[in-house]
Coordinates of C-alpha atoms in Angstrom, one line a residue:
X28 CA -43.1 30.4 -13.9
X29 CA -43.1 27.6 -16.5
X30 CA -41.4 24.3 -15.9
X31 CA -39.4 24.9 -19.0
X32 CA -38.0 28.2 -17.7
X33 CA -37.5 26.8 -14.2
X34 CA -35.4 23.8 -15.5
X35 CA -33.4 26.1 -17.7
X36 CA -32.5 28.4 -14.8
X37 CA -31.8 25.6 -12.3
X38 CA -29.5 23.8 -14.8
X39 CA -27.8 27.1 -15.7
X40 CA -27.3 28.0 -12.0
X41 CA -25.7 24.7 -11.2
X42 CA -23.4 25.1 -14.2
X43 CA -22.7 28.7 -13.1
X44 CA -21.8 27.6 -9.6
X45 CA -19.4 25.0 -11.0
X46 CA -18.0 27.5 -13.4
X47 CA -17.2 30.0 -10.6
X48 CA -15.0 27.3 -9.0
X49 CA -13.5 26.2 -12.3
X50 CA -12.7 29.8 -13.3
X51 CA -11.2 30.7 -9.9
X52 CA -9.0 27.6 -10.1
X53 CA -8.0 28.3 -13.7
X54 CA -7.3 32.0 -13.1
X55 CA -5.3 31.3 -10.0
X56 CA -3.3 28.7 -11.9
X57 CA -2.5 31.2 -14.7
X58 CA -1.5 33.8 -12.1
X59 CA 0.8 31.2 -10.4
X60 CA 2.3 30.3 -13.7
X61 CA 2.8 34.0 -14.7
X62 CA 4.5 34.8 -11.3
X63 CA 6.7 31.8 -11.2
X64 CA 7.6 31.3 -14.9
X65 CA 7.3 34.9 -16.3
X66 CA 5.9 35.8 -19.6
X67 CA 7.9 33.3 -21.6
X68 CA 7.3 30.3 -19.4
X69 CA 3.6 31.1 -19.0
X70 CA 3.4 31.5 -22.7
X71 CA 4.7 27.9 -23.2
X72 CA 2.0 26.6 -20.8
X73 CA -0.7 28.6 -22.7
X74 CA 0.5 27.1 -25.9
X75 CA 0.4 23.5 -24.6
X76 CA -3.2 24.1 -23.4
X77 CA -4.1 25.3 -26.9
X78 CA -2.5 22.3 -28.5
X79 CA -4.4 20.0 -26.1
X80 CA -7.8 21.6 -26.7
X81 CA -7.2 21.8 -30.5
X82 CA -6.2 18.1 -30.6
X83 CA -9.4 17.3 -28.7
X84 CA -11.5 19.2 -31.2
X85 CA -9.8 17.3 -34.0
X86 CA -10.3 13.9 -32.4
X87 CA -13.9 14.2 -31.1
X88 CA -15.5 14.3 -34.5
X89 CA -18.5 16.2 -33.1
X90 CA -19.6 13.2 -31.0
X91 CA -19.8 15.1 -27.7
X92 CA -22.1 17.7 -29.2
X93 CA -24.2 14.9 -30.7
X94 CA -24.5 13.2 -27.3
X95 CA -25.3 16.5 -25.6
X96 CA -28.2 17.0 -28.0
X97 CA -29.5 13.5 -28.3
X98 CA -28.7 11.5 -25.1
X99 CA -31.4 13.3 -23.2
X100 CA -34.0 13.0 -26.0
X101 CA -33.7 9.2 -25.6
X102 CA -36.0 9.1 -22.6
X103 CA -35.8 7.1 -19.5
X104 CA -33.1 4.9 -18.0
X105 CA -33.4 2.1 -20.6
X106 CA -30.8 0.9 -23.1
X107 CA -31.5 3.4 -25.9
X108 CA -29.2 6.2 -24.7
X109 CA -26.6 3.6 -23.5
X110 CA -26.5 2.1 -27.0
X111 CA -25.9 5.6 -28.4
X112 CA -23.1 6.2 -26.0
X113 CA -21.4 2.8 -26.8
X114 CA -21.6 3.5 -30.5
X115 CA -20.2 7.0 -30.2
X116 CA -17.4 5.9 -27.7
X117 CA -16.2 3.2 -30.2
X118 CA -15.6 5.8 -32.9
X119 CA -14.3 8.3 -30.4
X120 CA -11.6 5.9 -29.1
X121 CA -10.3 5.3 -32.6
X122 CA -9.8 9.0 -33.4
X123 CA -8.3 9.8 -30.0
X124 CA -5.8 7.0 -30.5
X125 CA -4.8 8.3 -33.9
X126 CA -4.3 11.9 -32.7
X127 CA -2.6 10.8 -29.5
X128 CA -0.1 8.8 -31.5
X129 CA 0.7 11.8 -33.5
X130 CA 1.6 13.9 -30.4
X131 CA 3.7 11.1 -29.0
X132 CA 5.5 10.8 -32.3
X133 CA 6.4 14.5 -32.2
X134 CA 7.6 14.0 -28.6
X135 CA 10.0 11.2 -29.8
X136 CA 11.3 13.5 -32.6
X137 CA 11.9 16.2 -30.1
X138 CA 13.9 13.8 -27.9
X139 CA 15.9 12.7 -30.9
X140 CA 16.7 16.1 -32.3
X141 CA 16.6 18.3 -29.2
X142 CA 16.8 16.9 -25.6
X143 CA 14.8 15.1 -23.0
X144 CA 13.6 18.2 -21.3
X145 CA 11.7 19.5 -24.3
X146 CA 10.5 15.9 -25.0
X147 CA 8.9 15.6 -21.6
X148 CA 7.0 18.9 -22.2
X149 CA 5.3 17.2 -25.2
X150 CA 4.7 14.0 -23.2
X151 CA 2.8 16.1 -20.6
X152 CA 0.9 17.8 -23.4
X153 CA -0.1 14.3 -24.6
X154 CA -1.4 13.4 -21.1
X155 CA -3.2 16.8 -21.0
X156 CA -4.9 16.0 -24.3
X157 CA -6.1 12.6 -23.1
X158 CA -7.4 13.9 -19.9
X159 CA -9.2 16.8 -21.6
X160 CA -10.6 14.6 -24.4
X161 CA -12.2 12.1 -22.1
X162 CA -13.4 14.9 -19.8
X163 CA -15.2 16.5 -22.8
X164 CA -16.8 13.2 -23.8
X165 CA -17.9 12.4 -20.3
X166 CA -19.3 15.9 -19.6
X167 CA -21.4 15.8 -22.7
X168 CA -23.1 12.6 -21.7
X169 CA -23.7 13.8 -18.1
X170 CA -25.2 17.1 -19.2
X171 CA -27.2 15.4 -22.0
X172 CA -28.7 13.2 -19.3
X173 CA -29.3 16.3 -17.1
X174 CA -26.7 15.3 -14.5
X175 CA -25.4 18.8 -14.0
X176 CA -24.9 18.2 -10.3
X177 CA -22.4 15.5 -11.0
X178 CA -20.4 17.6 -13.4
X179 CA -20.4 20.4 -10.8
X180 CA -19.0 18.2 -8.1
X181 CA -16.3 16.9 -10.4
X182 CA -15.4 20.4 -11.4
X183 CA -15.0 21.4 -7.7
X184 CA -12.7 18.4 -7.1
X185 CA -10.6 19.0 -10.2
X186 CA -10.2 22.7 -9.4
X187 CA -9.1 21.8 -5.8
X188 CA -6.4 19.6 -7.2
X189 CA -5.3 22.0 -9.9
X190 CA -4.0 24.9 -7.9
X191 CA -1.5 23.2 -5.6
X192 CA -0.3 20.9 -8.4
X193 CA 0.3 23.8 -10.8
X194 CA 2.2 25.7 -8.0
X195 CA 4.4 22.7 -7.1
X196 CA 5.0 21.7 -10.7
X197 CA 5.9 25.1 -11.9
X198 CA 8.2 25.7 -8.9
X199 CA 10.0 22.4 -9.2
X200 CA 9.9 21.6 -12.9
X201 CA 9.0 24.8 -14.8
X202 CA 6.4 24.9 -17.6
X203 CA 6.4 21.1 -17.9
X204 CA 5.6 20.6 -14.3
X205 CA 2.9 23.2 -14.4
X206 CA 1.0 21.0 -16.9
X207 CA 0.6 18.3 -14.2
X208 CA -2.0 20.5 -12.5
X209 CA -4.0 21.0 -15.6
X210 CA -4.0 17.2 -16.3
X211 CA -5.4 16.7 -12.8
X212 CA -8.1 19.3 -13.4
X213 CA -9.9 17.2 -15.9
X214 CA -9.4 13.7 -14.4
X215 CA -12.3 13.5 -12.0
X216 CA -15.0 13.9 -14.6
X217 CA -13.1 11.9 -17.1
X218 CA -13.0 9.0 -14.7
X219 CA -16.8 9.1 -14.5
X220 CA -16.9 7.9 -18.1
X221 CA -16.7 4.3 -16.9
X222 CA -20.2 4.6 -15.3
X223 CA -21.7 5.6 -18.6
X224 CA -20.3 2.8 -20.6
X225 CA -22.5 -0.3 -20.2
X226 CA -20.6 -3.2 -21.8
X227 CA -23.7 -5.4 -21.8
X228 CA -25.3 -3.1 -24.3
X229 CA -24.1 -3.8 -27.9
X230 CA -22.5 -1.0 -29.8
X231 CA -24.4 -0.9 -33.1
X232 CA -23.4 1.6 -35.7
X233 CA -27.0 2.0 -36.7
X234 CA -27.7 3.7 -33.3
X235 CA -26.1 6.8 -34.8
X236 CA -28.7 7.9 -37.3
X237 CA -27.8 9.8 -40.5
X238 CA -29.3 12.9 -39.0
X239 CA -27.0 12.5 -36.0
X240 CA -24.0 12.0 -38.2
X241 CA -24.9 15.1 -40.2
X242 CA -25.4 17.2 -37.1
X243 CA -22.1 15.9 -35.6
X244 CA -20.2 16.5 -38.8
X245 CA -21.2 20.1 -39.0
X246 CA -20.7 20.7 -35.3
X247 CA -17.2 19.1 -35.6
X248 CA -16.1 21.4 -38.4
X249 CA -17.6 24.3 -36.6
X250 CA -15.8 23.5 -33.4
X251 CA -12.5 22.9 -35.3
X252 CA -12.7 26.4 -36.7
X253 CA -13.7 27.8 -33.3
X254 CA -10.9 26.3 -31.4
X255 CA -8.1 26.1 -34.0
X256 CA -8.8 29.6 -35.5
X257 CA -11.1 31.7 -33.4
X258 CA -10.0 30.9 -29.9
X259 CA -6.2 31.1 -29.7
X260 CA -4.8 31.3 -33.3
X261 CA -3.2 34.6 -32.2
X262 CA -0.6 32.4 -30.4
X263 CA 0.7 31.2 -33.8
X264 CA 1.0 34.6 -35.2
X265 CA 2.6 36.1 -32.1
X266 CA 5.0 33.2 -31.7
X267 CA 6.0 33.4 -35.4
X268 CA 6.5 37.2 -35.5
X269 CA 7.7 37.6 -31.9
X270 CA 8.3 34.9 -29.3
X271 CA 6.7 32.9 -26.5
X272 CA 6.9 36.1 -24.5
X273 CA 4.4 37.7 -26.8
X274 CA 2.2 34.6 -26.3
X275 CA 2.5 35.0 -22.5
X276 CA 1.4 38.7 -22.7
X277 CA -1.6 37.9 -24.9
X278 CA -2.5 34.8 -22.7
X279 CA -2.6 37.1 -19.6
X280 CA -5.1 39.4 -21.3
X281 CA -7.2 36.5 -22.6
X282 CA -7.2 35.1 -19.1
X283 CA -8.9 38.1 -17.7
X284 CA -11.4 38.3 -20.5
X285 CA -11.9 34.6 -20.4
X286 CA -13.2 34.8 -16.8
X287 CA -16.3 36.4 -18.3
X288 CA -16.6 34.5 -21.5
X289 CA -16.2 31.0 -19.9
X290 CA -19.2 31.7 -17.6
X291 CA -21.4 31.7 -20.7
X292 CA -19.6 28.9 -22.4
X293 CA -20.3 26.7 -19.3
X294 CA -24.0 27.7 -19.2
X295 CA -24.4 27.0 -23.0
X296 CA -25.1 23.2 -22.5
X297 CA -28.1 24.0 -20.3
X298 CA -29.3 26.4 -23.0
X299 CA -28.9 23.8 -25.7
X300 CA -30.7 21.1 -23.7
X301 CA -33.6 23.4 -22.8
X302 CA -33.9 25.0 -26.2
X303 CA -33.9 21.6 -27.8
X304 CA -36.8 20.5 -25.5
X305 CA -38.8 23.6 -26.5
X306 CA -38.1 23.0 -30.1
X307 CA -39.3 19.4 -29.8
X308 CA -42.6 20.7 -28.2
X309 CA -43.0 23.3 -30.9
X310 CA -43.4 26.0 -28.2
X311 CA -42.3 29.1 -30.3
X312 CA -43.7 31.6 -27.7
X313 CA -41.7 30.1 -24.9
X314 CA -38.6 30.1 -27.1
X315 CA -38.8 33.8 -27.9
X316 CA -39.7 34.7 -24.3
X317 CA -36.8 32.8 -22.9
X318 CA -34.4 33.8 -25.6
X319 CA -35.1 37.5 -25.0
X320 CA -35.0 37.2 -21.2
X321 CA -31.7 35.3 -21.2
X322 CA -30.1 37.9 -23.4
X323 CA -31.3 40.7 -21.2
X324 CA -30.2 39.0 -18.0
X325 CA -26.7 38.0 -19.4
X326 CA -26.2 41.6 -20.7
X327 CA -27.1 43.0 -17.3
X328 CA -24.3 41.0 -15.7
X329 CA -21.6 41.0 -18.4
X330 CA -21.7 44.6 -19.7
X331 CA -20.7 46.4 -16.5
X332 CA -17.9 43.8 -15.8
X333 CA -16.7 44.1 -19.3
X334 CA -16.6 47.9 -19.5
X335 CA -15.6 48.5 -15.9
X336 CA -12.8 45.9 -16.1
X337 CA -11.4 47.6 -19.2
X338 CA -11.3 50.9 -17.4
X339 CA -9.3 49.6 -14.4
X340 CA -7.0 47.4 -16.4
X341 CA -3.9 49.8 -16.1
X342 CA -4.0 49.1 -12.3
X343 CA -5.4 45.5 -12.4
X344 CA -2.9 43.9 -14.8
X345 CA 0.3 44.7 -12.8
X346 CA -1.4 44.0 -9.5
X347 CA -2.4 40.4 -10.6
X348 CA 0.4 39.3 -12.9
X349 CA 3.3 41.6 -11.9
X350 CA 5.0 44.5 -13.5
X351 CA 6.6 42.3 -16.1
X352 CA 3.2 42.1 -17.8
X353 CA 2.6 45.9 -18.2
X354 CA 3.1 45.7 -22.0
X355 CA -0.1 43.6 -22.1
X356 CA -2.3 46.4 -20.6
X357 CA -3.6 47.9 -23.9
X358 CA -4.4 44.6 -25.5
X359 CA -6.0 43.2 -22.3
X360 CA -8.2 46.3 -22.0
X361 CA -9.4 45.9 -25.6
X362 CA -10.1 42.2 -25.1
X363 CA -12.1 42.9 -21.9
X364 CA -14.1 45.8 -23.4
X365 CA -15.5 43.5 -26.2
X366 CA -15.8 40.2 -24.3
X367 CA -19.5 40.8 -23.5
X368 CA -20.2 40.2 -27.2
X369 CA -18.5 36.9 -27.1
X370 CA -20.6 35.9 -24.1
X371 CA -23.9 37.0 -25.7
X372 CA -23.0 35.0 -28.9
X373 CA -23.4 31.8 -26.9
X374 CA -27.2 32.4 -26.7
X375 CA -28.0 32.6 -30.4
X376 CA -25.5 29.8 -31.0
X377 CA -27.3 27.6 -28.5
X378 CA -30.7 28.4 -30.1
X379 CA -29.4 27.5 -33.6
X380 CA -27.7 24.4 -32.4
X381 CA -30.8 23.2 -30.6
X382 CA -32.8 23.6 -33.8
X383 CA -30.5 21.2 -35.5
X384 CA -29.2 23.7 -38.0
X385 CA -25.5 23.0 -37.4
X386 CA -24.9 23.8 -41.1
X387 CA -25.7 27.4 -40.4
X388 CA -23.3 27.5 -37.5
X389 CA -20.6 26.1 -39.7
X390 CA -21.2 28.8 -42.3
X391 CA -20.8 31.5 -39.7
X392 CA -17.6 29.9 -38.4
X393 CA -16.1 29.6 -41.9
X394 CA -16.7 33.3 -42.6
X395 CA -15.3 34.4 -39.3
X396 CA -12.4 32.0 -39.4
X397 CA -11.2 33.3 -42.8
X398 CA -11.5 36.9 -41.8
X399 CA -9.7 36.2 -38.6
X400 CA -6.7 34.8 -40.5
X401 CA -6.6 37.8 -42.8
X402 CA -6.9 40.3 -40.1
X403 CA -4.2 38.8 -37.9
X404 CA -1.9 38.5 -40.9
X405 CA -2.3 42.2 -41.5
X406 CA -2.5 43.5 -37.9
X407 CA 0.0 41.5 -35.9
X408 CA 3.1 42.5 -38.0
X409 CA 1.9 46.2 -37.9
X410 CA 0.7 46.6 -34.3
X411 CA 1.9 43.5 -32.4
X412 CA -0.2 42.6 -29.3
X413 CA -2.6 45.6 -29.8
X414 CA -3.1 44.5 -33.4
X415 CA -4.1 41.0 -32.3
X416 CA -6.5 42.4 -29.8
X417 CA -8.1 44.7 -32.3
X418 CA -8.5 41.8 -34.7
X419 CA -10.2 39.7 -32.1
X420 CA -12.5 42.5 -31.1
X421 CA -13.6 43.0 -34.7
X422 CA -14.3 39.3 -35.2
X423 CA -16.1 39.0 -31.9
X424 CA -18.5 41.8 -33.0
X425 CA -19.0 40.2 -36.4
X426 CA -19.7 36.8 -34.9
X427 CA -22.4 38.1 -32.6
X428 CA -24.0 40.0 -35.5
X429 CA -24.0 37.0 -37.8
X430 CA -25.3 34.6 -35.2
X431 CA -28.1 37.0 -34.1
X432 CA -29.1 37.4 -37.7
X433 CA -29.0 33.7 -38.4
X434 CA -31.2 32.9 -35.3
X435 CA -33.7 35.5 -36.5
X436 CA -33.9 34.2 -40.1
X437 CA -33.9 30.5 -39.3
X438 CA -35.5 30.1 -35.8
X439 CA -37.5 33.5 -35.8
X440 CA -36.1 34.6 -32.4
X441 CA -35.1 38.3 -32.2
X442 CA -32.6 40.1 -30.0
X443 CA -34.2 42.8 -27.7
X444 CA -32.1 45.6 -29.1
X445 CA -33.9 48.3 -27.2
X446 CA -33.1 46.7 -23.8
X447 CA -29.6 45.9 -24.9
X448 CA -28.9 49.5 -26.0
X449 CA -30.1 50.8 -22.6
X450 CA -27.9 48.3 -20.8
X451 CA -24.9 49.4 -22.8
X452 CA -25.7 53.0 -21.7
X453 CA -25.9 51.9 -18.1
X454 CA -22.6 50.0 -18.3
X455 CA -21.0 53.1 -19.9
X456 CA -22.1 55.1 -16.8
X457 CA -20.6 52.4 -14.6
X458 CA -17.3 52.6 -16.5
X459 CA -17.2 56.4 -16.4
X460 CA -17.8 56.5 -12.7
X461 CA -15.1 53.9 -12.1
X462 CA -12.7 55.9 -14.4
X463 CA -12.8 58.9 -12.0
X464 CA -11.3 56.8 -9.3
X465 CA -8.7 55.3 -11.6
X466 CA -7.7 58.8 -12.8
X467 CA -7.1 60.2 -9.3
X468 CA -5.7 57.1 -7.5
X469 CA -3.2 54.4 -8.3
X470 CA -2.8 50.7 -7.7
X471 CA -4.9 48.8 -5.2
X472 CA -6.5 52.0 -3.9
X473 CA -7.8 52.8 -7.4
X474 CA -9.3 49.4 -7.8
X475 CA -10.8 49.3 -4.3
X476 CA -12.5 52.6 -4.9
X477 CA -13.5 52.2 -8.6
X478 CA -15.4 48.9 -8.1
X479 CA -17.9 50.1 -5.5
X480 CA -18.3 53.5 -7.1
X481 CA -19.0 51.9 -10.5
X482 CA -21.3 49.4 -8.9
X483 CA -23.4 51.9 -7.1
X484 CA -23.6 54.0 -10.3
X485 CA -24.7 51.0 -12.3
X486 CA -27.4 49.9 -9.9
X487 CA -28.9 53.4 -10.0
X488 CA -28.8 53.4 -13.8
X489 CA -30.5 50.0 -13.8
X490 CA -33.4 51.4 -11.7
X491 CA -33.7 54.7 -13.6
X492 CA -33.6 53.0 -17.0
X493 CA -35.9 50.2 -15.8
X494 CA -33.7 47.5 -17.1
X495 CA -35.0 44.8 -14.7
X496 CA -38.7 44.0 -15.0
X497 CA -40.8 42.9 -12.0
X498 CA -41.4 39.5 -13.6
X499 CA -37.6 39.0 -13.9
X500 CA -37.3 39.9 -10.2
X501 CA -39.9 37.3 -9.2
X502 CA -38.5 34.7 -11.5
X503 CA -35.0 35.1 -10.0
X504 CA -36.3 34.9 -6.4
X505 CA -38.4 31.8 -7.2
X506 CA -35.4 30.1 -8.6
X507 CA -32.6 31.1 -6.1
X508 CA -34.5 32.2 -3.1
X509 CA -34.7 28.8 -1.5
X510 CA -31.0 28.2 -2.0
X511 CA -29.8 31.5 -0.3
X512 CA -28.8 31.6 3.4
X513 CA -31.6 32.9 5.7
X514 CA -30.1 36.3 6.3
X515 CA -29.3 36.9 2.6
X516 CA -32.9 36.3 1.4
X517 CA -34.4 39.6 2.5
X518 CA -31.3 41.5 1.4
X519 CA -31.5 40.0 -2.1
X520 CA -35.3 40.5 -2.3
X521 CA -35.0 44.1 -1.2
X522 CA -32.3 44.8 -3.8
X523 CA -34.4 43.2 -6.6
X524 CA -37.4 45.2 -5.4
X525 CA -35.4 48.4 -5.6
X526 CA -34.1 47.6 -9.0
X527 CA -37.5 46.5 -10.4
X528 CA -40.2 48.5 -8.5
X529 CA -43.8 47.5 -9.1

């Protein structure tokens, strides 16, 4: 196993472990908000989260992505990377202050023309924006310097704070109180930012080279389109044509699909750092080998969860969020059935980003953003929640297709379509097997039966179709074997040997 592949897997596994905690905390918080506040109240919380993330994308000017890509390239513990951070932070603070002032001004207008209760909602949204913005900046530096362990620990602490604070806040203060827990979620890593800012190092504007400015500018515009348009723009259309209740329904469906998508989004920084290292070394063979392997491994995990989750959605949605969210079932099933494509899109995106061709990413984002607005304008008035879900599924498919094509034409890395097609077939067998249990049973009994039945069927399909190669099995054991508890090692080894004989 090459050092390149080993470092990629280790960084990815650390990010994945932190992501599991983060997703569990985030999902539990969304369930708490849904149960305590109902569709309308949880819709308001989801809207505030979207405002905070969108404001951060507007304020960061692509600087976090620039630091993620370049802070690690400035080798050693000397002053070069610290000077880069200082220069970027100076620009970052100016833009954050401007955007933050705008949100506070809106809170003041709300107080003047409505009441204090609604104004406090926007004050908490402002605090959420600040917490999240500094979290994003701090995380980019840490990951760029390969400090994935630190970000993982901060994620665990933030997730531990989030759940009880969301519960107490929602119970006592409604949607406004629930936001307190989300503010606390991002504070631990945000506070680490102080340790990266060395005031003894001068902040020279020349540290940010023209190439860095160009890269950051393209990434900024790309992220703006991603977050403002491609991530949650459905909230605007649903809120305009319907109400915050419609936003709550759609947010519940996105919450389930997001459990899968966020895993890949959290792994993506490790992909960018490792791909960028291989690009710098000019190792094309390692790039293609790792690119194909990552796509195959991610598809093996995501596809059965995506297809199987869509099948059990009629029983899963009411069980988790309550019967009040039954209208969200068709939309949630559609979102979950296509979310695997969103996860896979992170891989060619990371490859293109690592090559420095952020202009190509921007081109893809502009095309998908424009089509998203057109589809939503046509589909939401006609089909409501289901129309919004169909529009998102269509754009998700288009995004993966365009990114994969762009990675092939610009970086010369190709998607292993044969292996991907076989994995889709295996996941369809998993979903069909789980569907039998859902058809004959209801509620918790259906889910408890469908998951193991689908899991066994999928494992058999993986072996029969030879989706896992012997080299993959050895690579996984070399990477995670030493981290497993003693009794688990032979079990995992035997399972991998069964799935990849020879």
